[in-house]
């Protein structure tokens, strides 16, 4: 993990938040390369979950949530960790993280009884800070999908089964944020809520487990590092009938990367108006505040029903960490030399190509390189960078370390014969190719998965 953290800081992937003032635990900022990688990962998810399907629509809802949303969702009641305080050194621990009845910090056995601590952040909306203006920062993106269920249904006329996908920030006041960007207080989720008929739910659950596993493999996770784990009944969230976690072998151990839950009719049943009009299977609290029925018409029986929900919910930051971990390698080059290389799948690489003029500030070479950069950039495959430093070897090393799949060197032969040197990150092979071939080879390299 230390190597990854150091690379992330040195090369501009991830920085400690508020670092100038000592930093804040559990908060990180994504730097110039981090934001590119994160955006590429989001784009890959969005493409597979929304664009490639006709049964899923997207949403981008507000983060600040009315308390009623999180009251009926069950979060006010249940979204808590049990905490234990050490009376001797005043440290605070998640009770389930204590191996025995001693404080991990000072060893004292003078510990308080476990007591619940709600993980939701609160803020106020508007100029007056009172009970009326109070709001939560959403602890998951899912709830606003349920709140918008009728809006999306009315505006798209989708028949069940269909889904609503959202990528966005979620906030949890984690007691022990740790392991770099693994457990954060502010993080991003990529969530799909897929609405199905009761009876078809188990089959759809299996479908999404397979689909999501396959997607992570396509992003570059190796099959030996990812596994399925069925969450035991006693550990299931209050809304879940069955949850399969995709577990990844992170640098600090095997932990959850994504959860795929069968949320039954709990969510729409909790938020719907006129609950008594429906046969709601989940145990929900009475809702007298909701203003809309969250049901759909069964065209066969002509009766309205509350759909079940299958939810694949992935952590973007955890995905980022897992993919960096997979890609990071130190390779021996012989003669006591080695290189660090980030073998990211090309579609995820922050920079797709570096265009390097052989001589720094040589007008003819730089002009040529600038035009080549503009031409490749215009293909829309991702960021292409002009490197006008003149040091080819240093540029190759830097771009290997940040995962750039191709380096293209413009030299005097380019001006005379129209050829460039095309270098492949993984094989380090360099081929002299004609300019006409550059677009084809570059496109082929970036589009491979
Ligand atoms: N809507 C369901 C839900 O939020 P969850 O298991 O609590 O379920 C889903 O969270 C995913 O969000 C997890 O699999 C994980 O990848 C990510 N996640 C949850 N808490 C996180 C945290 N504190 N920091 C980073 N990622 C987190």
Tab-separated table of C-alpha atoms and ligand atoms in Angstrom, residues 26 75 79 139-143 146 170-174 177-178 181-191 193 216 237 239 243 245-246 250 256-261 263 311-319, ligand 1:
chain	number	residue	atom	x	y	z
A	26	UNK	CA	-11.029	10.096	5.671
A	75	UNK	CA	-31.413	5.284	7.856
A	79	UNK	CA	-27.627	3.574	9.967
A	139	UNK	CA	-25.266	8.389	2.868
A	140	UNK	CA	-25.966	6.510	-0.406
A	141	UNK	CA	-27.070	7.673	-3.843
A	142	UNK	CA	-29.877	5.089	-3.904
A	143	UNK	CA	-32.546	6.980	-1.969
A	146	UNK	CA	-36.422	5.852	-5.262
A	170	UNK	CA	-22.119	9.850	-0.632
A	171	UNK	CA	-21.138	10.873	2.883
A	172	UNK	CA	-20.665	8.806	6.031
A	173	UNK	CA	-19.140	9.991	9.260
A	174	UNK	CA	-17.049	6.811	9.535
A	177	UNK	CA	-11.680	5.906	8.204
A	178	UNK	CA	-8.629	4.002	7.074
A	181	UNK	CA	-9.104	5.703	-0.116
A	182	UNK	CA	-10.714	2.421	0.978
A	183	UNK	CA	-12.870	3.725	3.853
A	184	UNK	CA	-13.680	7.399	3.409
A	185	UNK	CA	-16.034	9.932	4.906
A	186	UNK	CA	-16.786	11.441	1.487
A	187	UNK	CA	-16.752	9.010	-1.424
A	188	UNK	CA	-18.446	8.201	-4.695
A	189	UNK	CA	-20.826	5.400	-5.518
A	190	UNK	CA	-21.953	3.965	-8.853
A	191	UNK	CA	-25.407	2.546	-8.171
A	193	UNK	CA	-31.614	0.330	-8.840
A	216	UNK	CA	-14.735	-5.697	-13.145
A	237	UNK	CA	-28.805	-4.538	5.892
A	239	UNK	CA	-33.650	-3.702	3.535
A	243	UNK	CA	-26.716	-9.706	-0.648
A	245	UNK	CA	-20.559	-8.940	-2.094
A	246	UNK	CA	-17.808	-8.807	-4.706
A	250	UNK	CA	-6.913	-5.118	-1.476
A	256	UNK	CA	-15.926	-5.470	-0.188
A	257	UNK	CA	-15.618	-3.745	-3.553
A	258	UNK	CA	-19.283	-3.851	-4.522
A	259	UNK	CA	-22.498	-5.204	-3.007
A	260	UNK	CA	-25.377	-6.635	-5.030
A	261	UNK	CA	-28.517	-6.668	-2.901
A	263	UNK	CA	-33.825	-4.990	-1.607
A	311	UNK	CA	-29.190	-3.100	-6.513
A	312	UNK	CA	-25.599	-3.411	-7.720
A	313	UNK	CA	-23.779	-0.742	-5.667
A	314	UNK	CA	-20.087	-0.157	-6.376
A	315	UNK	CA	-17.603	2.125	-4.632
A	316	UNK	CA	-15.779	4.264	-7.182
A	317	UNK	CA	-12.861	5.018	-4.843
A	318	UNK	CA	-12.503	1.338	-3.964
A	319	UNK	CA	-12.547	0.492	-7.674
B	1	LIG	N1	-26.949	1.610	-1.548
B	1	LIG	C1	-26.340	0.497	-0.902
B	1	LIG	C2	-25.127	0.832	-0.188
B	1	LIG	O1	-24.802	2.004	-0.020
B	1	LIG	P1	-23.039	-0.186	0.981
B	1	LIG	O2	-22.546	-1.607	1.032
B	1	LIG	O3	-23.138	0.545	2.268
B	1	LIG	O4	-24.438	-0.252	0.249
B	1	LIG	C3	-21.978	0.245	-1.349
B	1	LIG	O5	-22.124	0.632	-0.009
B	1	LIG	C4	-20.544	0.395	-1.798
B	1	LIG	O6	-20.089	1.714	-1.508
B	1	LIG	C5	-19.570	-0.538	-1.055
B	1	LIG	O7	-19.481	-1.788	-1.679
B	1	LIG	C6	-18.273	0.227	-1.161
B	1	LIG	O8	-17.633	-0.034	-2.387
B	1	LIG	C7	-18.713	1.692	-1.152
B	1	LIG	N2	-18.530	2.274	0.195
B	1	LIG	C8	-19.345	2.148	1.259
B	1	LIG	N3	-18.858	2.829	2.316
B	1	LIG	C9	-17.710	3.409	1.891
B	1	LIG	C10	-16.725	4.256	2.521
B	1	LIG	N4	-16.854	4.665	3.775
B	1	LIG	N5	-15.655	4.654	1.786
B	1	LIG	C11	-15.512	4.255	0.499
B	1	LIG	N6	-16.408	3.488	-0.144
B	1	LIG	C12	-17.487	3.056	0.540
